[in-house]
Amino acid sequence: MQIAFAASEATPFAKTGGLADVVGALPRELVKLGHQVTVFLPFYARARRFIQGDPKYAIGSLTIPFRYYNRFAGVVDAGLREGVQHYFIDCPELFDRKDLYGPGGAEYTDNAERFGLFCRAVVEATKQLGVPSVFHVHDWQAALIPAYLKTVYAADPDLRSASTVLTIHNAAYQGAFPPNTTEQLLFPWDVFTMDKMEQYDRFNFLKGGIVFSDVLTTVSKKYAEEIQTPEFGEQLDGALLKRAADLRGILNGVDYALWDPAIDGHLAAHYTPKDLEGKRACRADLLHAFGLENVAETTPVIGIVSRFARQKGFDILAEITEEIADRDVALVALGTHDPYYENLFRAWAFRHPANIAVQIRYDEALAHKVEAGSDMFLMPSRYEPCGLNQIYSLKYGTVPIVRATGGLEDTIEEWDARKGTGTGFKFAGYDPMDLLAEIDRALEAFQNRKAWERLMRNGMARDHSWRGPAKEYVRVYEEAARRK
Ligand code: ADP
């Protein structure tokens, strides 16, 4: 099958979150299963670094019309990487910028035009490079592709056989813009209705994808249920409920070539379920990196790696910072994004320099060190479509403490000390006291070294490689193709 991915992020070219990990890894796995995959990305400033010499153009100039003018986009042939063909949509005035979406968590004011152009350019590019059986589009930035195909391009004979799959990685990010975006992006005004792309008087990219894609997926079964409810649907629950029969939950896999303590190049030492010894050196290395060298060997270390955003649940953590700091525990946090949460962690570390430490930045190598060097990993998320760090943690023998929502619910099984089963600690209520009680359960379990190692190994034995999920996606592509 021929599959074209369109997304705003993919490792190693451009990443702000889990989306990039998925678009970086899933195509390779599909190639291993015998499919042909191309990946389209915007040609951001940071993606340029991956092109040696002058870019090679597969298409010199596509004309992308707007209401009062045309823009022109080239298509850079970024070549084959592990069997996956990559193309970059090149429109320097829109994409050759420092950030993907805007400076410091803010949005560029022309994001509708940027990603509107991206979507249309991908469609136009495939007309010259080969129309796929399936367009697999990701999140709001690529969600106009199904909408264009079913409206503006509906009569195009070249595109008639192409089906579409939208994956929602996070329903809270929707790409909602003023009504006249409809006209600016040359959609007919009849899409600007409640049953199509209008959402509370905004032109909503994600809703366009939800309404017009053949099949929808999201990144865990639990989140697929949750987004059909008002609590998690971010006001799109109605539109999603209407498509319930076409909505699937497929858990993200993990790229174990990058995330495996037996081979991870970022670590001070390697270890495996059979021989855990190396984890001690990783722990010492981590404490050194955070300036917490004086933490006793017997004191458990809790790690956090996170986009500091409201989603991630630090509001309930904020209410129990003093209780945690008073316990026999060290906590290291790596994260950036929202200044409010950055300052919350800074202030907490400032008050308790002996056992709380934070680094405010994006640091791939340090993220690996936190996964390997911590004893526990904390994700108290308000909601979590899939979550990757808890799955990495399992592999690293770092026991997750999570809130039972979305992918956290689907991937972590509560530890049962009597039976010796389970992989972590899970609490239900979005409540500081529930969180504290769960942390206390974990700290208590940590006292029994033998049982704790059993718990570590339970997690390390779980297989979250991409093989299983990739096969599920193939079934979804086949289903989408049958709909045509
Ligand atoms: P989300 O996509 O909502 O941010 P995920 O858990 O799905 O959350 O994916 C987050 C990804 O980003 C993981 O690969 C994680 O390691 C990485 N990450 C997040 N913050 C940082 C940071 N400050 N430094 C390095 N990596 C980070």
Coordinates of C-alpha atoms and ligand atoms in Angstrom, one line a residue:
M1 CA 0.0 0.0 0.0
Q2 CA 1.1 3.6 -0.6
I3 CA 0.8 5.9 2.3
A4 CA 1.5 9.6 2.5
F5 CA 2.1 11.0 6.0
A6 CA 1.5 14.8 6.5
A7 CA 2.5 16.3 9.8
S8 CA 4.0 19.4 11.4
E9 CA 6.6 17.4 13.4
A10 CA 8.8 14.3 12.9
T11 CA 12.0 13.2 14.6
P12 CA 14.8 14.0 14.0
F13 CA 13.8 17.1 11.9
A14 CA 11.5 19.0 14.2
K15 CA 10.0 18.1 17.6
T16 CA 8.0 19.7 20.3
G17 CA 6.2 16.6 21.7
G18 CA 5.1 13.0 21.2
L19 CA 3.7 13.7 17.7
A20 CA 7.2 13.9 16.4
D21 CA 8.1 10.6 17.9
V22 CA 5.2 8.9 16.2
V23 CA 5.8 10.4 12.8
G24 CA 9.5 9.6 13.1
A25 CA 8.9 5.9 14.0
L26 CA 5.6 4.6 12.5
P27 CA 6.6 5.1 8.8
R28 CA 9.7 3.0 9.3
E29 CA 7.7 0.2 10.8
L30 CA 5.2 0.3 7.9
V31 CA 8.1 0.0 5.5
K32 CA 9.3 -3.1 7.3
L33 CA 5.8 -4.5 6.8
G34 CA 6.2 -4.0 3.0
H35 CA 4.4 -0.7 2.5
Q36 CA 5.6 2.4 0.6
V37 CA 5.6 5.5 2.8
T38 CA 6.4 9.2 2.1
V39 CA 6.4 11.8 4.8
F40 CA 5.7 15.5 4.1
L41 CA 6.8 18.2 6.6
P42 CA 7.2 21.9 6.4
F43 CA 10.7 23.1 5.6
Y44 CA 11.4 24.8 8.9
A45 CA 14.8 26.5 9.7
R46 CA 15.7 23.6 11.9
A47 CA 15.0 21.0 9.2
R48 CA 17.5 22.8 6.9
R49 CA 20.3 21.6 9.1
F50 CA 19.6 18.0 7.9
I51 CA 20.2 18.9 4.3
Q52 CA 23.8 18.7 3.2
G53 CA 24.7 21.3 0.6
D54 CA 22.0 22.9 -1.5
P55 CA 18.5 21.3 -1.2
K56 CA 17.5 19.1 -4.1
Y57 CA 14.1 20.0 -5.4
A58 CA 11.6 17.3 -6.5
I59 CA 9.3 20.1 -7.6
G60 CA 10.6 23.6 -8.2
S61 CA 7.4 25.6 -7.7
L62 CA 3.8 24.8 -6.8
T63 CA 1.3 27.6 -7.1
I64 CA -0.8 27.8 -4.0
P65 CA -3.7 30.3 -4.5
F66 CA -5.1 32.5 -1.7
R67 CA -7.9 35.0 -1.8
Y68 CA -6.0 38.0 -3.3
Y69 CA -2.6 36.5 -4.3
N70 CA -0.7 33.3 -5.0
R71 CA 2.1 31.9 -2.9
F72 CA 4.7 29.5 -4.3
A73 CA 6.1 26.4 -2.6
G74 CA 9.0 24.2 -3.7
V75 CA 9.1 20.5 -2.6
V76 CA 12.5 19.5 -1.3
D77 CA 13.5 15.9 -1.9
A78 CA 15.1 15.0 1.5
G79 CA 15.8 11.5 0.3
L80 CA 15.2 8.0 1.8
R81 CA 15.8 7.4 5.5
E82 CA 15.5 3.8 6.5
G83 CA 13.2 3.2 3.5
V84 CA 11.0 6.2 4.1
Q85 CA 10.9 9.0 1.5
H86 CA 10.9 12.5 3.1
Y87 CA 9.7 15.7 1.4
F88 CA 9.8 19.2 2.8
I89 CA 7.3 21.8 1.7
D90 CA 9.5 24.9 1.2
C91 CA 8.0 28.3 1.5
P92 CA 10.7 30.4 3.3
E93 CA 8.5 33.4 4.1
L94 CA 6.2 31.0 6.1
F95 CA 8.4 28.3 7.4
D96 CA 12.0 29.5 7.6
R97 CA 11.6 30.7 11.2
K98 CA 13.1 29.8 14.5
D99 CA 10.0 28.2 16.0
L100 CA 7.5 25.7 14.7
Y101 CA 4.3 27.4 15.9
G102 CA 5.4 30.6 17.6
P103 CA 7.9 32.1 20.1
G104 CA 7.8 30.9 23.7
G105 CA 4.5 29.0 23.6
A106 CA 2.7 31.8 21.7
E107 CA 1.3 31.4 18.2
Y108 CA 2.5 33.1 15.0
T109 CA -0.4 35.3 13.8
D110 CA -0.3 33.7 10.3
N111 CA -0.5 30.0 11.4
A112 CA -3.8 29.6 9.4
E113 CA -2.0 30.6 6.3
R114 CA 1.1 28.6 7.1
F115 CA -0.6 25.3 7.7
G116 CA -3.3 26.0 5.1
L117 CA -0.6 26.3 2.5
F118 CA 1.1 23.2 3.9
C119 CA -2.0 21.1 3.4
R120 CA -2.8 22.4 -0.1
A121 CA 0.9 22.0 -1.2
V122 CA 0.9 18.3 0.0
V123 CA -2.1 17.6 -2.1
E124 CA -0.7 19.4 -5.1
A125 CA 2.7 17.7 -4.6
T126 CA 1.2 14.2 -4.6
K127 CA -0.4 14.9 -8.0
Q128 CA 3.0 15.2 -9.5
L129 CA 5.0 12.7 -7.3
G130 CA 2.3 10.0 -7.0
V131 CA -1.1 10.0 -5.3
P132 CA -1.1 7.6 -2.3
S133 CA -3.9 5.1 -1.5
V134 CA -4.1 6.8 1.9
F135 CA -3.2 10.2 3.3
H136 CA -2.4 9.7 6.9
V137 CA -2.7 13.2 8.4
H138 CA -1.8 14.2 12.0
D139 CA -3.4 16.9 14.2
W140 CA -4.9 20.2 13.2
Q141 CA -1.9 21.3 11.2
A142 CA -2.5 18.7 8.5
A143 CA -6.3 18.3 9.1
L144 CA -7.3 20.4 6.1
I145 CA -6.1 17.7 3.7
P146 CA -9.2 15.6 4.1
A147 CA -11.3 18.8 4.0
Y148 CA -9.7 20.0 0.7
L149 CA -10.1 16.5 -0.8
K150 CA -13.8 16.3 -0.1
T151 CA -14.6 19.9 -1.2
V152 CA -12.3 21.9 -3.4
Y153 CA -10.7 18.8 -5.0
A154 CA -13.8 16.6 -4.9
A155 CA -14.0 16.5 -8.7
D156 CA -10.3 15.9 -9.4
P157 CA -9.9 12.5 -11.2
D158 CA -6.3 12.1 -10.0
L159 CA -7.3 12.2 -6.4
R160 CA -10.6 10.3 -6.5
S161 CA -9.1 7.0 -5.3
A162 CA -7.2 8.5 -2.3
S163 CA -8.7 7.9 1.2
T164 CA -7.8 9.7 4.4
V165 CA -7.1 8.9 8.0
L166 CA -6.8 11.6 10.6
T167 CA -4.9 10.8 13.9
I168 CA -5.7 13.1 16.8
H169 CA -2.7 13.4 19.1
N170 CA -4.3 16.0 21.3
A171 CA -7.8 17.3 20.9
A172 CA -7.1 20.5 22.8
Y173 CA -5.0 21.9 19.9
Q174 CA -7.5 22.6 17.2
G175 CA -6.3 25.5 15.0
A176 CA -9.3 27.8 15.4
F177 CA -9.2 31.0 13.4
P178 CA -11.5 33.9 12.5
P179 CA -14.4 33.1 10.1
N180 CA -12.8 34.8 7.1
T181 CA -10.1 32.1 7.1
T182 CA -12.7 30.1 5.1
E183 CA -12.3 32.6 2.3
Q184 CA -8.6 33.2 2.7
L185 CA -7.9 29.5 2.3
L186 CA -10.4 29.4 -0.6
F187 CA -12.9 27.1 0.9
P188 CA -16.5 27.5 -0.2
W189 CA -18.5 29.3 2.5
D190 CA -20.9 26.4 2.8
V191 CA -18.2 24.6 4.9
F192 CA -18.6 27.3 7.5
T193 CA -21.5 25.6 9.3
M194 CA -21.8 23.8 12.6
D195 CA -22.0 20.4 11.1
K196 CA -18.8 21.0 9.1
M197 CA -15.9 23.3 10.0
E198 CA -17.4 26.1 12.1
Q199 CA -17.0 25.8 15.8
Y200 CA -18.4 28.7 17.9
D201 CA -17.9 31.1 15.1
R202 CA -14.3 30.0 14.4
F203 CA -13.0 28.2 11.3
N204 CA -11.7 25.0 13.0
F205 CA -9.0 23.0 11.2
L206 CA -9.3 19.9 13.4
K207 CA -13.0 19.8 13.1
G208 CA -12.5 19.8 9.3
G209 CA -10.4 16.7 9.7
I210 CA -12.9 15.1 12.0
V211 CA -15.8 15.7 9.6
F212 CA -14.1 14.9 6.3
S213 CA -11.7 12.0 7.1
D214 CA -12.7 8.5 6.1
V215 CA -11.4 7.0 9.4
L216 CA -10.3 8.7 12.6
T217 CA -7.8 7.5 15.1
T218 CA -6.4 8.7 18.4
V219 CA -3.5 7.5 20.4
S220 CA -5.1 5.3 23.1
K221 CA -8.4 3.4 23.5
K222 CA -9.2 5.3 26.7
Y223 CA -8.6 8.7 25.1
A224 CA -10.8 7.7 22.2
E225 CA -13.6 7.2 24.7
E226 CA -12.8 10.3 26.7
I227 CA -12.9 12.7 23.8
Q228 CA -16.5 11.8 23.1
T229 CA -17.4 13.4 26.5
P230 CA -17.7 17.1 27.4
E231 CA -15.0 16.7 30.1
F232 CA -12.2 15.8 27.6
G233 CA -13.7 16.7 24.2
E234 CA -12.6 20.3 24.2
Q235 CA -16.0 21.2 22.7
L236 CA -15.5 18.8 19.8
D237 CA -17.1 15.9 21.7
G238 CA -20.3 16.4 19.7
A239 CA -18.5 16.2 16.4
L240 CA -16.5 13.2 17.6
L241 CA -19.6 11.4 19.0
K242 CA -21.1 11.6 15.5
R243 CA -18.1 9.8 14.1
A244 CA -17.9 7.3 17.0
A245 CA -18.3 4.3 14.6
D246 CA -15.2 5.5 12.6
L247 CA -13.0 6.4 15.6
R248 CA -10.3 3.9 16.7
G249 CA -7.8 4.1 19.6
I250 CA -4.3 2.8 18.7
L251 CA -1.7 3.1 21.4
N252 CA 1.7 4.7 20.4
G253 CA 4.7 2.4 20.2
V254 CA 8.2 3.3 21.3
D255 CA 11.3 3.3 19.2
Y256 CA 13.5 0.9 21.2
A257 CA 16.5 1.7 19.0
L258 CA 16.5 5.1 20.9
W259 CA 14.9 4.1 24.2
D260 CA 16.5 1.0 25.7
P261 CA 18.8 1.1 28.7
A262 CA 20.8 -1.8 27.2
I263 CA 22.1 0.4 24.3
D264 CA 21.1 4.0 25.1
G265 CA 24.1 6.2 24.1
H266 CA 23.2 9.0 26.5
L267 CA 23.7 6.9 29.7
A268 CA 26.7 6.6 32.1
A269 CA 26.2 2.8 32.1
H270 CA 24.0 0.2 30.5
Y271 CA 21.7 -2.3 32.2
T272 CA 19.1 -5.0 31.4
P273 CA 16.4 -6.8 33.4
K274 CA 18.9 -9.6 34.1
D275 CA 21.6 -7.2 35.3
L276 CA 20.3 -4.0 36.9
E277 CA 23.7 -3.0 38.3
G278 CA 24.3 -0.2 35.7
K279 CA 21.2 1.7 36.9
R280 CA 23.2 2.7 40.0
A281 CA 25.8 4.5 37.9
C282 CA 23.0 6.2 35.9
R283 CA 21.4 7.4 39.1
A284 CA 24.7 8.9 40.4
D285 CA 25.2 10.5 37.0
L286 CA 21.7 12.0 37.1
L287 CA 22.0 13.3 40.6
H288 CA 25.3 14.9 39.6
A289 CA 23.6 16.5 36.6
F290 CA 21.1 18.1 38.9
G291 CA 23.6 19.0 41.7
L292 CA 22.0 16.6 44.2
E293 CA 25.2 14.6 44.9
N294 CA 24.4 14.4 48.6
V295 CA 21.2 12.4 48.3
A296 CA 21.6 9.1 50.2
E297 CA 21.7 5.7 48.4
T298 CA 18.6 4.6 50.2
T299 CA 16.5 7.7 49.2
P300 CA 14.3 7.1 46.2
V301 CA 14.6 9.5 43.3
I302 CA 11.4 10.7 41.5
G303 CA 11.9 12.0 37.9
I304 CA 9.8 14.3 35.8
V305 CA 10.3 15.1 32.1
S306 CA 7.5 17.2 30.7
R307 CA 6.1 19.9 28.6
F308 CA 5.2 22.3 31.4
A309 CA 1.6 22.9 30.4
R310 CA -1.8 22.8 32.2
Q311 CA -2.5 19.4 30.7
K312 CA 0.3 17.8 32.6
G313 CA -1.3 18.1 36.1
F314 CA 1.2 20.2 38.0
D315 CA -1.6 22.2 39.6
I316 CA -2.3 19.3 42.0
L317 CA 1.4 18.8 42.5
A318 CA 1.8 22.5 43.5
E319 CA -0.5 21.9 46.5
I320 CA 1.6 19.2 48.0
T321 CA 5.1 20.5 47.3
E322 CA 6.0 20.9 51.0
E323 CA 4.7 17.5 52.0
I324 CA 6.8 15.9 49.3
A325 CA 9.9 17.9 50.2
D326 CA 9.6 16.8 53.8
R327 CA 9.6 13.1 52.9
D328 CA 12.7 11.0 52.4
V329 CA 12.8 11.5 48.6
A330 CA 14.6 13.4 46.0
L331 CA 12.8 14.9 42.9
V332 CA 14.4 16.0 39.7
A333 CA 12.4 17.7 37.0
L334 CA 13.2 18.6 33.4
G335 CA 10.8 20.8 31.4
T336 CA 10.0 24.0 29.7
H337 CA 7.1 25.9 28.1
D338 CA 4.6 27.7 30.3
P339 CA 6.4 30.3 32.5
Y340 CA 3.8 29.8 35.2
Y341 CA 4.8 26.2 35.8
E342 CA 8.5 26.9 35.1
N343 CA 8.4 29.4 38.0
L344 CA 6.5 27.0 40.2
F345 CA 9.2 24.4 39.9
R346 CA 12.0 27.0 40.2
A347 CA 10.5 28.3 43.5
W348 CA 10.1 24.8 44.8
A349 CA 13.7 23.9 44.1
F350 CA 14.9 27.2 45.6
R351 CA 13.1 26.4 48.9
H352 CA 14.4 22.8 49.1
P353 CA 17.9 22.8 47.5
A354 CA 18.8 19.5 49.3
N355 CA 16.3 17.3 47.6
I356 CA 14.4 19.1 44.8
A357 CA 16.1 20.2 41.6
V358 CA 14.8 21.5 38.3
Q359 CA 16.3 22.3 34.9
I360 CA 14.2 24.5 32.7
R361 CA 15.1 23.6 29.1
Y362 CA 14.6 21.1 26.3
D363 CA 17.4 18.6 26.5
E364 CA 17.2 15.2 24.8
A365 CA 20.2 13.7 26.5
L366 CA 19.1 14.8 29.9
A367 CA 15.6 13.3 29.3
H368 CA 17.3 9.9 28.7
K369 CA 19.3 10.4 31.9
V370 CA 16.2 11.1 33.9
E371 CA 14.5 8.0 32.6
A372 CA 17.5 5.8 33.5
G373 CA 18.6 7.4 36.7
S374 CA 15.3 7.8 38.5
D375 CA 13.6 5.2 40.6
M376 CA 10.1 6.5 39.9
F377 CA 8.6 8.6 37.2
L378 CA 5.8 11.0 37.9
M379 CA 3.0 11.9 35.5
P380 CA -0.1 13.4 37.3
S381 CA -1.7 14.5 34.1
R382 CA -5.1 16.1 34.0
Y383 CA -5.5 14.3 30.6
E384 CA -3.0 12.4 28.5
P385 CA -3.9 11.2 25.0
C386 CA -1.1 8.6 25.1
G387 CA 1.9 9.8 26.9
L388 CA 5.3 8.4 26.0
N389 CA 7.4 9.0 29.0
Q390 CA 5.6 6.4 31.2
I391 CA 6.2 3.8 28.4
Y392 CA 9.9 4.7 28.3
S393 CA 10.0 4.5 32.1
L394 CA 8.7 0.9 32.0
K395 CA 11.6 -0.1 29.7
Y396 CA 14.1 1.7 32.0
G397 CA 12.9 0.0 35.2
T398 CA 11.7 3.4 36.5
V399 CA 8.4 2.8 38.1
P400 CA 5.6 5.2 36.8
I401 CA 3.3 7.0 39.2
V402 CA 0.4 8.2 37.0
R403 CA -3.1 9.5 37.0
A404 CA -5.6 7.0 35.5
T405 CA -6.4 8.9 32.3
G406 CA -6.0 8.3 28.6
G407 CA -2.9 6.4 27.6
L408 CA -1.7 6.4 31.2
E409 CA -4.7 4.3 32.1
D410 CA -4.1 1.9 29.2
T411 CA -0.4 1.4 29.7
I412 CA 0.1 1.2 33.5
E413 CA -1.2 -1.6 35.7
E414 CA -1.5 -1.0 39.4
W415 CA 1.2 -2.8 41.5
D416 CA -0.3 -5.6 43.6
A417 CA 2.3 -6.5 46.3
R418 CA 0.6 -9.7 47.3
K419 CA 0.5 -11.2 43.9
G420 CA 3.6 -9.5 42.6
T421 CA 1.8 -8.3 39.5
G422 CA 1.5 -4.8 38.0
T423 CA 3.9 -2.2 36.7
G424 CA 3.2 1.0 38.5
F425 CA 1.1 3.3 40.7
K426 CA -2.1 4.8 39.5
F427 CA -4.6 7.2 41.2
A428 CA -7.9 8.3 39.8
G429 CA -9.1 11.6 41.2
Y430 CA -7.6 14.9 40.0
D431 CA -6.9 15.7 43.6
P432 CA -3.7 16.6 45.5
M433 CA -4.5 14.2 48.3
D434 CA -5.0 11.3 45.9
L435 CA -1.7 12.1 44.3
L436 CA 0.1 12.3 47.7
A437 CA -1.4 9.0 48.9
E438 CA -0.2 7.3 45.7
I439 CA 3.3 8.8 46.0
D440 CA 3.3 7.5 49.6
R441 CA 2.3 4.0 48.4
A442 CA 5.2 4.0 46.0
L443 CA 7.7 5.2 48.7
E444 CA 6.5 2.5 51.0
A445 CA 6.8 -0.2 48.3
F446 CA 10.4 1.1 47.6
Q447 CA 11.4 -0.1 51.1
N448 CA 11.2 -3.7 50.1
R449 CA 14.0 -4.0 47.6
K450 CA 13.2 -7.5 46.4
A451 CA 9.6 -6.7 45.7
W452 CA 10.7 -3.5 44.1
E453 CA 13.0 -5.3 41.7
R454 CA 10.1 -7.5 40.7
L455 CA 8.0 -4.4 40.0
M456 CA 10.8 -3.0 37.9
R457 CA 11.2 -6.2 35.9
N458 CA 7.4 -6.5 35.3
G459 CA 7.6 -3.1 33.5
M460 CA 10.8 -3.9 31.7
A461 CA 9.2 -7.1 30.3
R462 CA 6.4 -5.1 28.6
D463 CA 6.7 -4.8 24.8
H464 CA 5.6 -1.5 23.5
S465 CA 7.5 -1.7 20.2
W466 CA 5.9 -0.3 17.0
R467 CA 5.2 -3.6 15.5
G468 CA 1.8 -4.2 17.0
P469 CA 0.5 -0.7 16.5
A470 CA 1.8 -0.5 12.9
K471 CA -0.2 -3.6 12.1
E472 CA -3.3 -2.0 13.6
Y473 CA -2.7 1.1 11.4
V474 CA -2.5 -1.1 8.3
R475 CA -5.9 -2.5 9.2
V476 CA -7.2 1.1 9.5
Y477 CA -5.7 2.1 6.1
E478 CA -7.4 -0.9 4.5
E479 CA -10.7 0.1 6.2
A480 CA -10.3 3.6 4.9
A481 CA -9.5 2.4 1.4
R482 CA -12.6 0.2 1.4
R483 CA -14.7 3.3 2.2
K484 CA -13.7 4.9 -1.1
Ligands
ADP1 P1 3.3 15.6 24.8 O1 3.4 15.2 23.4 O2 2.0 15.9 25.3 O3 4.3 16.7 25.2 P2 4.3 12.9 25.3 O4 4.6 12.2 26.6 O5 3.5 12.2 24.3 O6 3.8 14.4 25.7 O7 5.7 13.2 24.6 C1 6.7 14.0 25.1 C2 8.0 13.8 24.4 O8 8.8 15.0 24.5 C3 8.8 12.7 25.0 O9 9.6 12.1 24.0 C4 9.7 13.5 26.0 O10 10.8 12.8 26.4 C5 9.9 14.7 25.3 N1 10.2 15.9 26.1 C6 9.3 16.7 26.8 N2 9.9 17.7 27.4 C7 11.2 17.6 27.2 C8 12.3 18.3 27.7 N3 12.2 19.4 28.4 N4 13.5 17.9 27.3 C9 13.7 16.8 26.5 N5 12.6 16.0 26.0 C10 11.4 16.4 26.4

